[in-house]
GROMACS .gro file of C-alpha atoms in nm:
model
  271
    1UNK     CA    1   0.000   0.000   0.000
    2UNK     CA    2   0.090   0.323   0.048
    3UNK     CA    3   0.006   0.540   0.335
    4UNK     CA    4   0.360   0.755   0.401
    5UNK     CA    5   0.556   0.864   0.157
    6UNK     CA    6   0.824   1.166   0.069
    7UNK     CA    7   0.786   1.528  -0.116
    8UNK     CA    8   1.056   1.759  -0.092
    9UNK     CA    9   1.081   1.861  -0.437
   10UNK     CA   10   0.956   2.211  -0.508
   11UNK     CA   11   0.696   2.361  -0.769
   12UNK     CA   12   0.978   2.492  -1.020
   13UNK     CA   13   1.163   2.179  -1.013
   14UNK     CA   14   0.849   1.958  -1.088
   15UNK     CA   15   0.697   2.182  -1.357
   16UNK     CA   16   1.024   2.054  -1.541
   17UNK     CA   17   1.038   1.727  -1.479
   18UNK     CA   18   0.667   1.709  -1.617
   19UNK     CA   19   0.684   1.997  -1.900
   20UNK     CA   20   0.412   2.185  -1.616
   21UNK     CA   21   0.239   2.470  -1.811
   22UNK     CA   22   0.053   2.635  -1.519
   23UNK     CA   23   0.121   2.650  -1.129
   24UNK     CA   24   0.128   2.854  -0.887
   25UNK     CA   25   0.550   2.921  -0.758
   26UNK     CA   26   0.428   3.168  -0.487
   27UNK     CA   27   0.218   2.882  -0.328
   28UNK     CA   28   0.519   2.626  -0.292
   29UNK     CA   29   0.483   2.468   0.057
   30UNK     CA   30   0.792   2.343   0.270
   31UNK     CA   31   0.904   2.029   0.194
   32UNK     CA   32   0.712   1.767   0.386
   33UNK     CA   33   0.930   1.431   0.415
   34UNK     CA   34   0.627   1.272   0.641
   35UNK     CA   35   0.337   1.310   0.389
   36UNK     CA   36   0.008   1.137   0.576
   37UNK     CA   37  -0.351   1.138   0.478
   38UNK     CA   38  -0.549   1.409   0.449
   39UNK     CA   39  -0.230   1.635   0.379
   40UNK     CA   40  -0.228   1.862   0.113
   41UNK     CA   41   0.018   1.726  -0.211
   42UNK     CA   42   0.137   1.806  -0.540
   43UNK     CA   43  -0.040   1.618  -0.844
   44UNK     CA   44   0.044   1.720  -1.207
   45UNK     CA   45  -0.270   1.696  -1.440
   46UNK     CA   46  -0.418   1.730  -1.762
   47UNK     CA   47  -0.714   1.977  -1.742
   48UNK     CA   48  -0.859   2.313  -1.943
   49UNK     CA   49  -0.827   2.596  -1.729
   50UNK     CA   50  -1.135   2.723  -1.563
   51UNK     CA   51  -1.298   2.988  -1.767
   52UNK     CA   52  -1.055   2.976  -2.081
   53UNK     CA   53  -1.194   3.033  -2.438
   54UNK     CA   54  -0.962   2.759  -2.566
   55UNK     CA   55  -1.086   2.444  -2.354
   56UNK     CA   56  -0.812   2.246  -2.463
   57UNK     CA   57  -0.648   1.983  -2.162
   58UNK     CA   58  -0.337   2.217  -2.011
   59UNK     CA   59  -0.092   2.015  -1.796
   60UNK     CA   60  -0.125   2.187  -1.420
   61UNK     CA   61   0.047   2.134  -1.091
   62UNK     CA   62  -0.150   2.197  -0.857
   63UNK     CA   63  -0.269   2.124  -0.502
   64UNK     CA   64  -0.466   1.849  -0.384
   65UNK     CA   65  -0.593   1.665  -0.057
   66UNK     CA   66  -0.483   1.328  -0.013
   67UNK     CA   67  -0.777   1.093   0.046
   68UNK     CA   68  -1.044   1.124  -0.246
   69UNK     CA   69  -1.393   1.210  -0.177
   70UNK     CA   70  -1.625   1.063  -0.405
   71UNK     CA   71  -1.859   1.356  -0.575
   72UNK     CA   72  -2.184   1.179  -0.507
   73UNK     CA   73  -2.036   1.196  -0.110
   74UNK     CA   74  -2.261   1.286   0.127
   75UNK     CA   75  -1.973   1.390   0.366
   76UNK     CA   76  -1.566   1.364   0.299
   77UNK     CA   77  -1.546   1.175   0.665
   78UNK     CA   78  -1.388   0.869   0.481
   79UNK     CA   79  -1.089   1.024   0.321
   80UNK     CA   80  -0.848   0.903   0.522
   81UNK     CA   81  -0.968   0.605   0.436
   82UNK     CA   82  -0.953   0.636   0.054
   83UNK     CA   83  -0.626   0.699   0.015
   84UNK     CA   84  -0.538   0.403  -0.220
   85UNK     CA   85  -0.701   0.236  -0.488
   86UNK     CA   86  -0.625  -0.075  -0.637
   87UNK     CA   87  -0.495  -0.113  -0.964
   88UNK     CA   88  -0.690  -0.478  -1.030
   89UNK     CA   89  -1.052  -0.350  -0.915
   90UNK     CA   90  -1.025   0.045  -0.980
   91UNK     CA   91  -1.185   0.041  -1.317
   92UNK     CA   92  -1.499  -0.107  -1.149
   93UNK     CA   93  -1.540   0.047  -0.811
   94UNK     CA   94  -1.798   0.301  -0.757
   95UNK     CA   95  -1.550   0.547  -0.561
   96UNK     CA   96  -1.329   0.547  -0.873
   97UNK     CA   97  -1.452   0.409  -1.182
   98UNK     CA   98  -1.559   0.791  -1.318
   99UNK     CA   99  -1.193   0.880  -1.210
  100UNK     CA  100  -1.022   0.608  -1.368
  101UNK     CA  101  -1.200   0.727  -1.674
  102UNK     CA  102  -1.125   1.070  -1.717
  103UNK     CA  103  -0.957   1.244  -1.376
  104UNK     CA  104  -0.600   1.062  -1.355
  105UNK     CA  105  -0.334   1.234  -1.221
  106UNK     CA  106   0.062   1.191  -1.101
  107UNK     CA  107   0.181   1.217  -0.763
  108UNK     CA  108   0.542   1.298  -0.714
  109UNK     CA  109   0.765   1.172  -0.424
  110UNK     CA  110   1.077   1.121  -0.346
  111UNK     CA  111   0.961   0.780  -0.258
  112UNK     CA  112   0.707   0.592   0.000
  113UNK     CA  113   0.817   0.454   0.386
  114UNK     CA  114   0.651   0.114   0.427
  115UNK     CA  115   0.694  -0.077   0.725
  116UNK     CA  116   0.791  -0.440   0.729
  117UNK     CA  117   0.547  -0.665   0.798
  118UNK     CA  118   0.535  -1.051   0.949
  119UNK     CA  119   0.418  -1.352   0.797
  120UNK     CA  120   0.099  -1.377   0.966
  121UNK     CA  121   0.034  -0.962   0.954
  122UNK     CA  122   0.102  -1.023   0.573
  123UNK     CA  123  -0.174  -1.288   0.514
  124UNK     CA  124  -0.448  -1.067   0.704
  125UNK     CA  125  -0.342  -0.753   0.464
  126UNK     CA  126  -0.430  -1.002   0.144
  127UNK     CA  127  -0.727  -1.070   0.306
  128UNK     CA  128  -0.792  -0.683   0.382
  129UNK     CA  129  -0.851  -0.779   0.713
  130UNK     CA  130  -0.682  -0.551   1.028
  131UNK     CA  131  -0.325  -0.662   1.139
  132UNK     CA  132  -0.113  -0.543   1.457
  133UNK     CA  133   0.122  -0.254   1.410
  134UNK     CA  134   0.443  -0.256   1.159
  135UNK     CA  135   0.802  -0.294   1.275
  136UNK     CA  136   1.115  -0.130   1.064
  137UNK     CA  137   1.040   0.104   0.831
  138UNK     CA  138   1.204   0.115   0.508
  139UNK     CA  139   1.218   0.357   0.247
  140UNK     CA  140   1.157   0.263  -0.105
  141UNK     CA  141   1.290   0.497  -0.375
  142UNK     CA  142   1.393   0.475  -0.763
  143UNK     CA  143   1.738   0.380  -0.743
  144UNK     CA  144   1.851   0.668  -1.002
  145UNK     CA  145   1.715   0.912  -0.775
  146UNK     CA  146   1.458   1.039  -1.025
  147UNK     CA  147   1.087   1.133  -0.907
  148UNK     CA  148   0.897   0.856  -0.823
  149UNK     CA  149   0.584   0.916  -1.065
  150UNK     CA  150   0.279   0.776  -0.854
  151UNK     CA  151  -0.045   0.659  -1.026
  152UNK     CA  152  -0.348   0.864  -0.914
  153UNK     CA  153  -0.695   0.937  -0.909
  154UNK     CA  154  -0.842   1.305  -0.862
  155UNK     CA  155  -1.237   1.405  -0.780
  156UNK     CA  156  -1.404   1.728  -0.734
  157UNK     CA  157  -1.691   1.725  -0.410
  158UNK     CA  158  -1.870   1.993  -0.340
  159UNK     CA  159  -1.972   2.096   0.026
  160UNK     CA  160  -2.331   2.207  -0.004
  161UNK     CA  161  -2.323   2.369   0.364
  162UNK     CA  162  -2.099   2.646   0.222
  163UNK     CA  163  -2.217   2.902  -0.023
  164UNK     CA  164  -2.095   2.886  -0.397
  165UNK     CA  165  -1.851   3.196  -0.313
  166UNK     CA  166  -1.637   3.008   0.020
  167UNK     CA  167  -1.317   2.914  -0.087
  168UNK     CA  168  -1.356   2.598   0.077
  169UNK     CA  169  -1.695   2.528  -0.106
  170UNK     CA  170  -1.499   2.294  -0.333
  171UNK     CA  171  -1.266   1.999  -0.218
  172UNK     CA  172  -1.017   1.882  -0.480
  173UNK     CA  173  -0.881   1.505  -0.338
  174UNK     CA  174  -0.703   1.218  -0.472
  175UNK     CA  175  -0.584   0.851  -0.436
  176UNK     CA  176  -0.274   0.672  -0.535
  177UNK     CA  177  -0.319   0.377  -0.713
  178UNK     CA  178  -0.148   0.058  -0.564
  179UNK     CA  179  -0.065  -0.278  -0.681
  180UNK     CA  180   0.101  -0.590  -0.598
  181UNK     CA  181   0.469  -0.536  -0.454
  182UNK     CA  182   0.777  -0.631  -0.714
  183UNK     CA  183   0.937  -0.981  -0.606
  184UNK     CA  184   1.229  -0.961  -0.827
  185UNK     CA  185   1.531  -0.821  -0.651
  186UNK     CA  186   1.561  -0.465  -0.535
  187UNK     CA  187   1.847  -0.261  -0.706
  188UNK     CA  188   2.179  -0.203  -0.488
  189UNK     CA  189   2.185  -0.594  -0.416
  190UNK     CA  190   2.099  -0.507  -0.011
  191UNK     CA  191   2.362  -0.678   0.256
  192UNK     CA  192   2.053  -0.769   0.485
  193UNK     CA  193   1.681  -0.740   0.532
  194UNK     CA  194   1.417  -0.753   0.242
  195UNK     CA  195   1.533  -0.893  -0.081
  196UNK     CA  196   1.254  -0.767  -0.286
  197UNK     CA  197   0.965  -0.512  -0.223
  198UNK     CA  198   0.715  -0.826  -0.202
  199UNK     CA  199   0.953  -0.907   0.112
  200UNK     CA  200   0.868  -0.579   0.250
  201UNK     CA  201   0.457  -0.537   0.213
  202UNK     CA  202   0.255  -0.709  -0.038
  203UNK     CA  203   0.131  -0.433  -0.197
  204UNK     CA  204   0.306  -0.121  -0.341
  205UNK     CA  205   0.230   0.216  -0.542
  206UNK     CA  206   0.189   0.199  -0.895
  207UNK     CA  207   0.478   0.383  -1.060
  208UNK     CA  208   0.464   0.515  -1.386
  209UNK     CA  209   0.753   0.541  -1.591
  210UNK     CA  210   0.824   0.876  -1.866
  211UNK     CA  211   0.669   0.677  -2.142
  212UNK     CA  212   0.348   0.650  -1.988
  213UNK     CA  213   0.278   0.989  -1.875
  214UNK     CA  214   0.123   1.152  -2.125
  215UNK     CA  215  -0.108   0.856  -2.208
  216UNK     CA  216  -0.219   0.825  -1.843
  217UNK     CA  217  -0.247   1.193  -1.766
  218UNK     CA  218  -0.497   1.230  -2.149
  219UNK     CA  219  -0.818   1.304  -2.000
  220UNK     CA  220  -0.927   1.207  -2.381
  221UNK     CA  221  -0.851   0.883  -2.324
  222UNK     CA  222  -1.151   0.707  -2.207
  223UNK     CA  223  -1.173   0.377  -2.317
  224UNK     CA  224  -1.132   0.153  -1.982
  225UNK     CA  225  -0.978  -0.120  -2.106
  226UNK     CA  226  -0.697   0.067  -2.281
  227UNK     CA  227  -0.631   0.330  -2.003
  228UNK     CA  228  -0.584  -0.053  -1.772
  229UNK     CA  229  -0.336  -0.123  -2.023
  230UNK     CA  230  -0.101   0.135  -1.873
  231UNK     CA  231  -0.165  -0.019  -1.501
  232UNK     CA  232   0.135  -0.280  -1.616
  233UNK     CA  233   0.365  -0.249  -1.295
  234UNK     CA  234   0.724  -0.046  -1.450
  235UNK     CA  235   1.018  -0.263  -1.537
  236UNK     CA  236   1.204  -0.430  -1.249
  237UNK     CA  237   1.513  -0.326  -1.083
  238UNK     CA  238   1.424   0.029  -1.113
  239UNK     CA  239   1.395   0.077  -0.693
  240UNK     CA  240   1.592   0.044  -0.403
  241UNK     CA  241   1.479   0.023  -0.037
  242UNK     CA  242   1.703   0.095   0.269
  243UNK     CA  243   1.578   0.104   0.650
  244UNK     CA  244   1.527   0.390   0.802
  245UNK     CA  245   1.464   0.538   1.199
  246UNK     CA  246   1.109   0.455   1.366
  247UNK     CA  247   1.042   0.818   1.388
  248UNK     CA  248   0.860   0.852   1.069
  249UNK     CA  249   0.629   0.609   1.236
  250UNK     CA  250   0.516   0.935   1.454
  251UNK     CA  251   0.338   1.186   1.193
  252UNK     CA  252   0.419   1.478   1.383
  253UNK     CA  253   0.813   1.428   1.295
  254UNK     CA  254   0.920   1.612   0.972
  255UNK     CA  255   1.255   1.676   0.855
  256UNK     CA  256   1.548   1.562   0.605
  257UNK     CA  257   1.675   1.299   0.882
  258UNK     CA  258   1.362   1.077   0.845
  259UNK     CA  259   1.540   0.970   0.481
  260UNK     CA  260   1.856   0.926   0.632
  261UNK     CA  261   2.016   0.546   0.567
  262UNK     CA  262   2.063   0.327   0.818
  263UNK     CA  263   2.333   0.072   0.841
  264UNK     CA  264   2.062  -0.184   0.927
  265UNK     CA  265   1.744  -0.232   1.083
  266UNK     CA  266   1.739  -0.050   1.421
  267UNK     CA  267   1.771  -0.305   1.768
  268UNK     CA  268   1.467  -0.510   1.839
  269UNK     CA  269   1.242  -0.446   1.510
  270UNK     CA  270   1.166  -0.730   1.275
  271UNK     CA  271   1.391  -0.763   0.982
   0.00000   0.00000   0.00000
């Protein structure tokens, strides 16, 4: 899955990366290397601008809550909770189906913490059934260093206790799309721990590689089964994972030391 991940790239750096036409520079938030649900992130999509005679699709960053709130919502209360969306059933479920059709978008990170989990923990998470807390946290990152291009899902909901004019009348959310972890080894050959990411947690984002960016961002294209043609997980050996301290586990720490490589797992965690 992913519920923690990385973002310390600014708005002028990822306008380049994905040939952004508009955002916002003045907005650019801090860094945030402890990204949690409901937060606010950075997704680049393919939209016309509000209100422009030419309605053609214009590649935005912009900002977006973490945790997508269906439109036909009565409330968002269960964002936290929609975070992720799987890659095998998305097309079909009712959250995301109209989504998946024509309101994908790309999260950037610097990569995603997952925590590793037990043999037992691991068969309840298939089974999408609740499982005792996570030991070592690693951090899982494209071994080039590159932005790791996340799979996503954007809605619009609007709050009908707020009049048309409130600038919070209209939530703009998202999900990232996950799908079974990698099991063929991680890059950088590790000296211990987790051999693969399936070693890790079962289930991992979907990354998109360059090539696939412009087809998955096309609000144009429509057709379901094509747009699950470019749900194929990315080539393998493109990531590395490396443990990291148990103070990401506390949402409230934020800072460059949470990505900092450990030697090894830390005394008394699991792996």
């Amino acid at each position: 899955m992913c519920g923690r991940f990385a973002a310390s790239r600014g708005a002028e750096d990822l306008a380049e990366v994905f040939e952004v036409e508009k955002y916002e520079p003045e907005e650019d938030p801090a860094p945030d290397f402890n990204v949690a649900p409901t937060k606010e992130v950075y997704a680049v999509l393919d939209r016309p601008l509000k209100d422009a005679e030419d309605q053609r699709p214009v590649r935005q960053l912009r900002r977006l809550r973490w945790g997508l709130v269906p439109s036909w919502s009565k409330s968002p209360d269960g964002a936290a909770r929609m975070i992720n969306a799987r890659a095998e059933t998305v097309h079909e479920k009712p959250s995301y189906r109209r989504s998946f059709a024509t309101r994908r978008c790309i999260v950037p990170a610097d990569g995603y913490y997952e925590w590793v989990t037990g043999q037992q923990e691991r068969d309840l998470e298939v089974e999408g059934k609740k499982k005792r807390p996570r030991k070592q946290p690693y951090f899982v990152l494209p071994a080039d260093g590159s932005v790791f291009a996340m799979a996503g899902l954007y809605e619009f909901w609007r709050d009908r206790t707020l009049p048309d004019d409130h600038p919070r009348a209209w939530w703009v959310t998202c999900s990232v799309i996950t799908t079974e972890a990698e099991t063929t080894p991680l890059a950088g050959e590790p000296a211990e721990g987790p051999r693969t990411l399936a070693d890790i947690h079962p289930r991992m984002p979907l990354m998109l590689t360059p090539d696939r960016w412009d087809a998955w961002l096309d609000p144009a294209r429509t057709d379901v089964d094509e747009v699950r043609g470019l749900l194929a997980p990315p080539p393998a050996g493109l990531l590395r994972a490396y443990p990291v301290s148990t103070a990401v586990s506390n949402v409230r720490n934020n800072g460059p030391e949470l990505l900092t490589e450990l030697e090894g797992p830390e005394e008394g965690t699991l792996f």
